[in-house]
CSV table of C-alpha atoms in Angstrom, one decimal:
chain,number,residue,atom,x,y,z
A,1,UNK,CA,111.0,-214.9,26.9
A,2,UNK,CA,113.6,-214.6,29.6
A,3,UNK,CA,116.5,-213.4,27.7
A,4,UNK,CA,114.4,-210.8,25.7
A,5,UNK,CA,115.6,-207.2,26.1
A,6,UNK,CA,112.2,-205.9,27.2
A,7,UNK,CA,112.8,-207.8,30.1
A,8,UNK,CA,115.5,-204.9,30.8
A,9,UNK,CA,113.7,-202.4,33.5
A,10,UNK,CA,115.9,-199.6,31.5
A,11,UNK,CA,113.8,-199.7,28.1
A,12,UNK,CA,111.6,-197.1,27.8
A,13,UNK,CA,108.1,-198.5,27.2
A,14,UNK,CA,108.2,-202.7,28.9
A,15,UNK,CA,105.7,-201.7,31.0
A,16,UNK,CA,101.7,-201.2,29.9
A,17,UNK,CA,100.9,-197.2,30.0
A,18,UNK,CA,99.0,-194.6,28.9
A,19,UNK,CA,100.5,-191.7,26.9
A,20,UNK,CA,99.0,-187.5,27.2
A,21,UNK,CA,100.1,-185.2,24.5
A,22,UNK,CA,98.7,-183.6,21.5
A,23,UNK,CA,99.9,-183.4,17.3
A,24,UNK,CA,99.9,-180.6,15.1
A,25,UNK,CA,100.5,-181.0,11.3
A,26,UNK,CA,100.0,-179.1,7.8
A,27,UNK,CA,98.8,-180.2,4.8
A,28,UNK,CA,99.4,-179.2,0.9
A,29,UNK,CA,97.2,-181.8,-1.4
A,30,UNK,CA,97.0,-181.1,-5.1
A,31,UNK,CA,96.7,-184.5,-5.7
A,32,UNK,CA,93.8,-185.4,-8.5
A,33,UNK,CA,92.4,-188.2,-6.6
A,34,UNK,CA,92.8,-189.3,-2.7
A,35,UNK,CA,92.7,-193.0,-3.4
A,36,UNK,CA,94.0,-193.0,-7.1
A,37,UNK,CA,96.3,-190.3,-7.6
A,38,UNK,CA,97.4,-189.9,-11.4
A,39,UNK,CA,98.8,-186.4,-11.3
A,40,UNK,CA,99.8,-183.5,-8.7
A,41,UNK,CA,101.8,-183.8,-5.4
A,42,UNK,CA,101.4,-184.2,-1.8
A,43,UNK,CA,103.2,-182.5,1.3
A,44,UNK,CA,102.6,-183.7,4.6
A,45,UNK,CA,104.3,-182.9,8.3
A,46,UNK,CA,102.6,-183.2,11.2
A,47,UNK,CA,104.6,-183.1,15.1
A,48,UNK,CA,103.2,-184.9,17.9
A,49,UNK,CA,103.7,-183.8,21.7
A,50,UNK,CA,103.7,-186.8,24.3
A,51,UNK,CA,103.8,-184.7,27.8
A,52,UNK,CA,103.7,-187.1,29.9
A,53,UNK,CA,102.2,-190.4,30.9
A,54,UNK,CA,101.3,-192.8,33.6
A,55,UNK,CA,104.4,-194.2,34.5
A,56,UNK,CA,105.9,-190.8,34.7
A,57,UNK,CA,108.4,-190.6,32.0
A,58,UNK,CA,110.0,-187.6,30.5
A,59,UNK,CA,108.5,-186.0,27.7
A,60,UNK,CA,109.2,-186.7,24.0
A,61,UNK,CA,108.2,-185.8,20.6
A,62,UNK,CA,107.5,-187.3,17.2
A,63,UNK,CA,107.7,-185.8,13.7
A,64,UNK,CA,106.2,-187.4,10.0
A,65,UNK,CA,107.3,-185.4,7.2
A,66,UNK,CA,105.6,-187.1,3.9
A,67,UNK,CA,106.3,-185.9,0.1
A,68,UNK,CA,104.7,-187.6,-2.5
A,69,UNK,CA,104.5,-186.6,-6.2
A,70,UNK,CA,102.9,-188.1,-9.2
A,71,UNK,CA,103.7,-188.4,-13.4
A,72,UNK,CA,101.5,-188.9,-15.7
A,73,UNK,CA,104.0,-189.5,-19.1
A,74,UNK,CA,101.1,-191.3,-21.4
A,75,UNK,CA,97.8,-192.5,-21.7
A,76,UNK,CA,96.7,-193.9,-18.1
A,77,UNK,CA,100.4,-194.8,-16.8
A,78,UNK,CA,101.7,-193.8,-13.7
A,79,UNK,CA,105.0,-192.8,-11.9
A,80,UNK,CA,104.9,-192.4,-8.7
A,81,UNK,CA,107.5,-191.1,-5.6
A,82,UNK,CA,107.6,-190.9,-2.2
A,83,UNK,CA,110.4,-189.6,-0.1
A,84,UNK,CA,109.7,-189.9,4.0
A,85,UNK,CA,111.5,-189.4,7.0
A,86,UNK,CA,110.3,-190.2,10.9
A,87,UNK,CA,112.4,-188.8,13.5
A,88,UNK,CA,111.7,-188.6,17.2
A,89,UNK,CA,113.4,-187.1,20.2
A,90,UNK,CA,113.6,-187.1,24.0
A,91,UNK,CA,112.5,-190.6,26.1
A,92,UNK,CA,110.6,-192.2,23.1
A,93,UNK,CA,109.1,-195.5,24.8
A,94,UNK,CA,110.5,-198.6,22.0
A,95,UNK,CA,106.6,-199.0,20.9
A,96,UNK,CA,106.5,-195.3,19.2
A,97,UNK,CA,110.2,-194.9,17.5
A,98,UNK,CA,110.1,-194.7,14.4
A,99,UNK,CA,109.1,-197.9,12.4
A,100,UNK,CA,110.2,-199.1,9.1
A,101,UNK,CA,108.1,-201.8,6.8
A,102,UNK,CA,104.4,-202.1,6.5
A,103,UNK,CA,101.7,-202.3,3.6
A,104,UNK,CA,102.4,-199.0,2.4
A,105,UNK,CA,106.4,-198.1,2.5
A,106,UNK,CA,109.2,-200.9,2.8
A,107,UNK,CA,106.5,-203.2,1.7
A,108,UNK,CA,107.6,-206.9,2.6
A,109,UNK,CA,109.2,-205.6,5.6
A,110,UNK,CA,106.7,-206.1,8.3
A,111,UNK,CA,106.0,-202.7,10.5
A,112,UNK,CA,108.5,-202.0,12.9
A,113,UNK,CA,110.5,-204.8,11.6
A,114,UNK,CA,113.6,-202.1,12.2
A,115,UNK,CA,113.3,-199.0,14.8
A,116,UNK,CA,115.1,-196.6,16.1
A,117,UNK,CA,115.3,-192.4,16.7
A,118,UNK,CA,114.9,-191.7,12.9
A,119,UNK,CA,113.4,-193.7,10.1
A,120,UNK,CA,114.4,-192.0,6.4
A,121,UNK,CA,113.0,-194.0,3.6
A,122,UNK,CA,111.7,-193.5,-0.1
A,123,UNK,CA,110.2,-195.7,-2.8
A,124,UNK,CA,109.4,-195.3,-6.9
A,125,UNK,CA,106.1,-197.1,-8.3
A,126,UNK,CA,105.3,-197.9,-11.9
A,127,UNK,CA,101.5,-198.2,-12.1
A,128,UNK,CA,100.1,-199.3,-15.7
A,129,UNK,CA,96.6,-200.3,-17.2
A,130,UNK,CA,96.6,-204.1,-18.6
A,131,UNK,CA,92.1,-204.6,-19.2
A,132,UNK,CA,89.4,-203.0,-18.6
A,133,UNK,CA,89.2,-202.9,-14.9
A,134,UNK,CA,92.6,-204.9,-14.4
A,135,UNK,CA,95.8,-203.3,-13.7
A,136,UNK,CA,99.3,-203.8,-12.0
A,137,UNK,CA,102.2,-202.3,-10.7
A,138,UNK,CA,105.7,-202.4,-9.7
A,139,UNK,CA,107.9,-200.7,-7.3
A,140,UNK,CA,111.3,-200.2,-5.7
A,141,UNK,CA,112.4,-198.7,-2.4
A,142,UNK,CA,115.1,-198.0,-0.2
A,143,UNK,CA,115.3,-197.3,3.6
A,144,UNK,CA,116.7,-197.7,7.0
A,145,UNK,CA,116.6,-196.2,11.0
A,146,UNK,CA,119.6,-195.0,13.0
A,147,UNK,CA,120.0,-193.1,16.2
A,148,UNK,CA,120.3,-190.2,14.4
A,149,UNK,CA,120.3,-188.5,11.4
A,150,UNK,CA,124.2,-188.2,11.2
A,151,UNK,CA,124.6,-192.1,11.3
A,152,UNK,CA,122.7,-192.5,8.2
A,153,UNK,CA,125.8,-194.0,6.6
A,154,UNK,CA,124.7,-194.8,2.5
A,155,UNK,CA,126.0,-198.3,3.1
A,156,UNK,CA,123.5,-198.9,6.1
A,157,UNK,CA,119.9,-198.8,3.5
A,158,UNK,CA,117.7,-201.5,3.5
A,159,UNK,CA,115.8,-202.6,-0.1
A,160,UNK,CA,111.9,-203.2,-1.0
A,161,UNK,CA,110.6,-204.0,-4.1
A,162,UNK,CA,107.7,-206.2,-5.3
A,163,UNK,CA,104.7,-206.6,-7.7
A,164,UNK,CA,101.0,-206.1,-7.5
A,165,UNK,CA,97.7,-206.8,-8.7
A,166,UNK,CA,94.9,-204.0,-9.1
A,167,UNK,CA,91.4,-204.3,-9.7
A,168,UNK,CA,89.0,-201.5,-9.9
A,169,UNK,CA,85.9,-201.5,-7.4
A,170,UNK,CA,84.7,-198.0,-7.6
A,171,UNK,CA,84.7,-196.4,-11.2
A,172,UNK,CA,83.3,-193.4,-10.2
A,173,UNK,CA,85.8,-192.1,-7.3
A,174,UNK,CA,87.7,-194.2,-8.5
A,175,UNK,CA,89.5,-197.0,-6.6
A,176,UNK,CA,91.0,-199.8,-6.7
A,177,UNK,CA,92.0,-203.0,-4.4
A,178,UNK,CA,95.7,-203.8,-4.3
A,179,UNK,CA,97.1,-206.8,-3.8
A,180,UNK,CA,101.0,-206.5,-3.5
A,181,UNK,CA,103.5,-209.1,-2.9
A,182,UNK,CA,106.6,-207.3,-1.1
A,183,UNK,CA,110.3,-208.4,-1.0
A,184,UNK,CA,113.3,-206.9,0.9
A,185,UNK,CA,116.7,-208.4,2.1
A,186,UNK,CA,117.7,-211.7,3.5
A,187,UNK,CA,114.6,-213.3,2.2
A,188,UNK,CA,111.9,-211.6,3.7
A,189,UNK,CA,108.4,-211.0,2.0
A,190,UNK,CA,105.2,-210.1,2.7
A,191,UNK,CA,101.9,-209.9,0.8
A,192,UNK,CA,99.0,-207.1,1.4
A,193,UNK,CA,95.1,-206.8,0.4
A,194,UNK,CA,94.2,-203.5,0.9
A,195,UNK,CA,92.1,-200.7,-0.3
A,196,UNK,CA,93.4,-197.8,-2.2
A,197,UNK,CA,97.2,-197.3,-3.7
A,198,UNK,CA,100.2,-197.9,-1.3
A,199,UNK,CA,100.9,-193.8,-1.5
């Protein structure tokens, strides 16, 4: 629409380009299972280096650091955590700042629902057996964006939580589908269908 602030001809990013850069990340997995995970941890950071592109914008960078980590307290239940922060810096075009929501963190939120320079954000599942190839799960989680990391003020986190549905389609890798049904703040929800746990 008219009055939409993409319509400014100062944002970064209102008008169709085409990004150059390249990403380097690193890796720790001692997770049991890829899709399932029931025990072990995950460590993930990976930088990406946009030099330049089309409309000749300055250059800018983009950093995902992931830690994940998974309980196993009895028989086939489940605890698991995720702690994740986004952060970006130079002119990052509105399209690639850091986005919160989506089907795997701030679920019910949809993705990029929030942005900004730096996304910090972390959720707690419960994952439990109920028959046979049945299961379902429960989580809370917590997040927001701000310009920086100094104005992430405690009072300024957003809230996810929800309820899902699992049913196993591969017994021997194994893996499940997930149907979740996410929640967050003033009333907004979302639900998911997906392939594999959230994290």
């Amino acid at each position: 629409s008219d009055s939409s602030f993409l319509n400014d001809p100062d944002i970064i990013g209102n008008q169709p380009t085409t990004n150059f850069g390249f990403k380097v990340g690193a890796f720790l997995d001692k997770r049991d299972s890829r899709y399932t995970p029931t025990s072990g941890y995950f460590i993930g950071a990976e930088n990406t280096f946009f030099l330049f592109d089309l409309n000749y914008q300055l250059p800018y960078t983009k950093t995902v650091i992931d830690v994940r980590k998974y309980f196993n307290p009895w028989y086939k239940h489940i605890i698991a955590g995720q702690i994740s922060t986004t952060f970006c810096t130079g002119n990052v075009p509105f399209y690639d700042l850091a986005l919160m929501g989506g089907d795997s963190q701030m679920r019910g939120w949809y993705t990029g629902a929030l942005r900004d320079n730096v996304l910090l954000d972390g959720q707690i599942e419960y994952r439990m057996p109920i028959w046979k190839i049945f299961g379902m799960v429960a989580w809370v989680g917590t997040g927001r964006v701000a310009d920086s990391f100094e104005e992430l003020s405690p009072d300024g986190f957003w809230i996810s939580y929800g309820v899902g549905a699992r049913i196993k389609v591969d017994s021997k890798t194994p893996a499940n589908m997930r149907f979740d049904w996410g929640f967050g703040n003033n009333g907004v929800s979302q639900f998911y269908i997906s392939f594999a746990e959230a994290f």
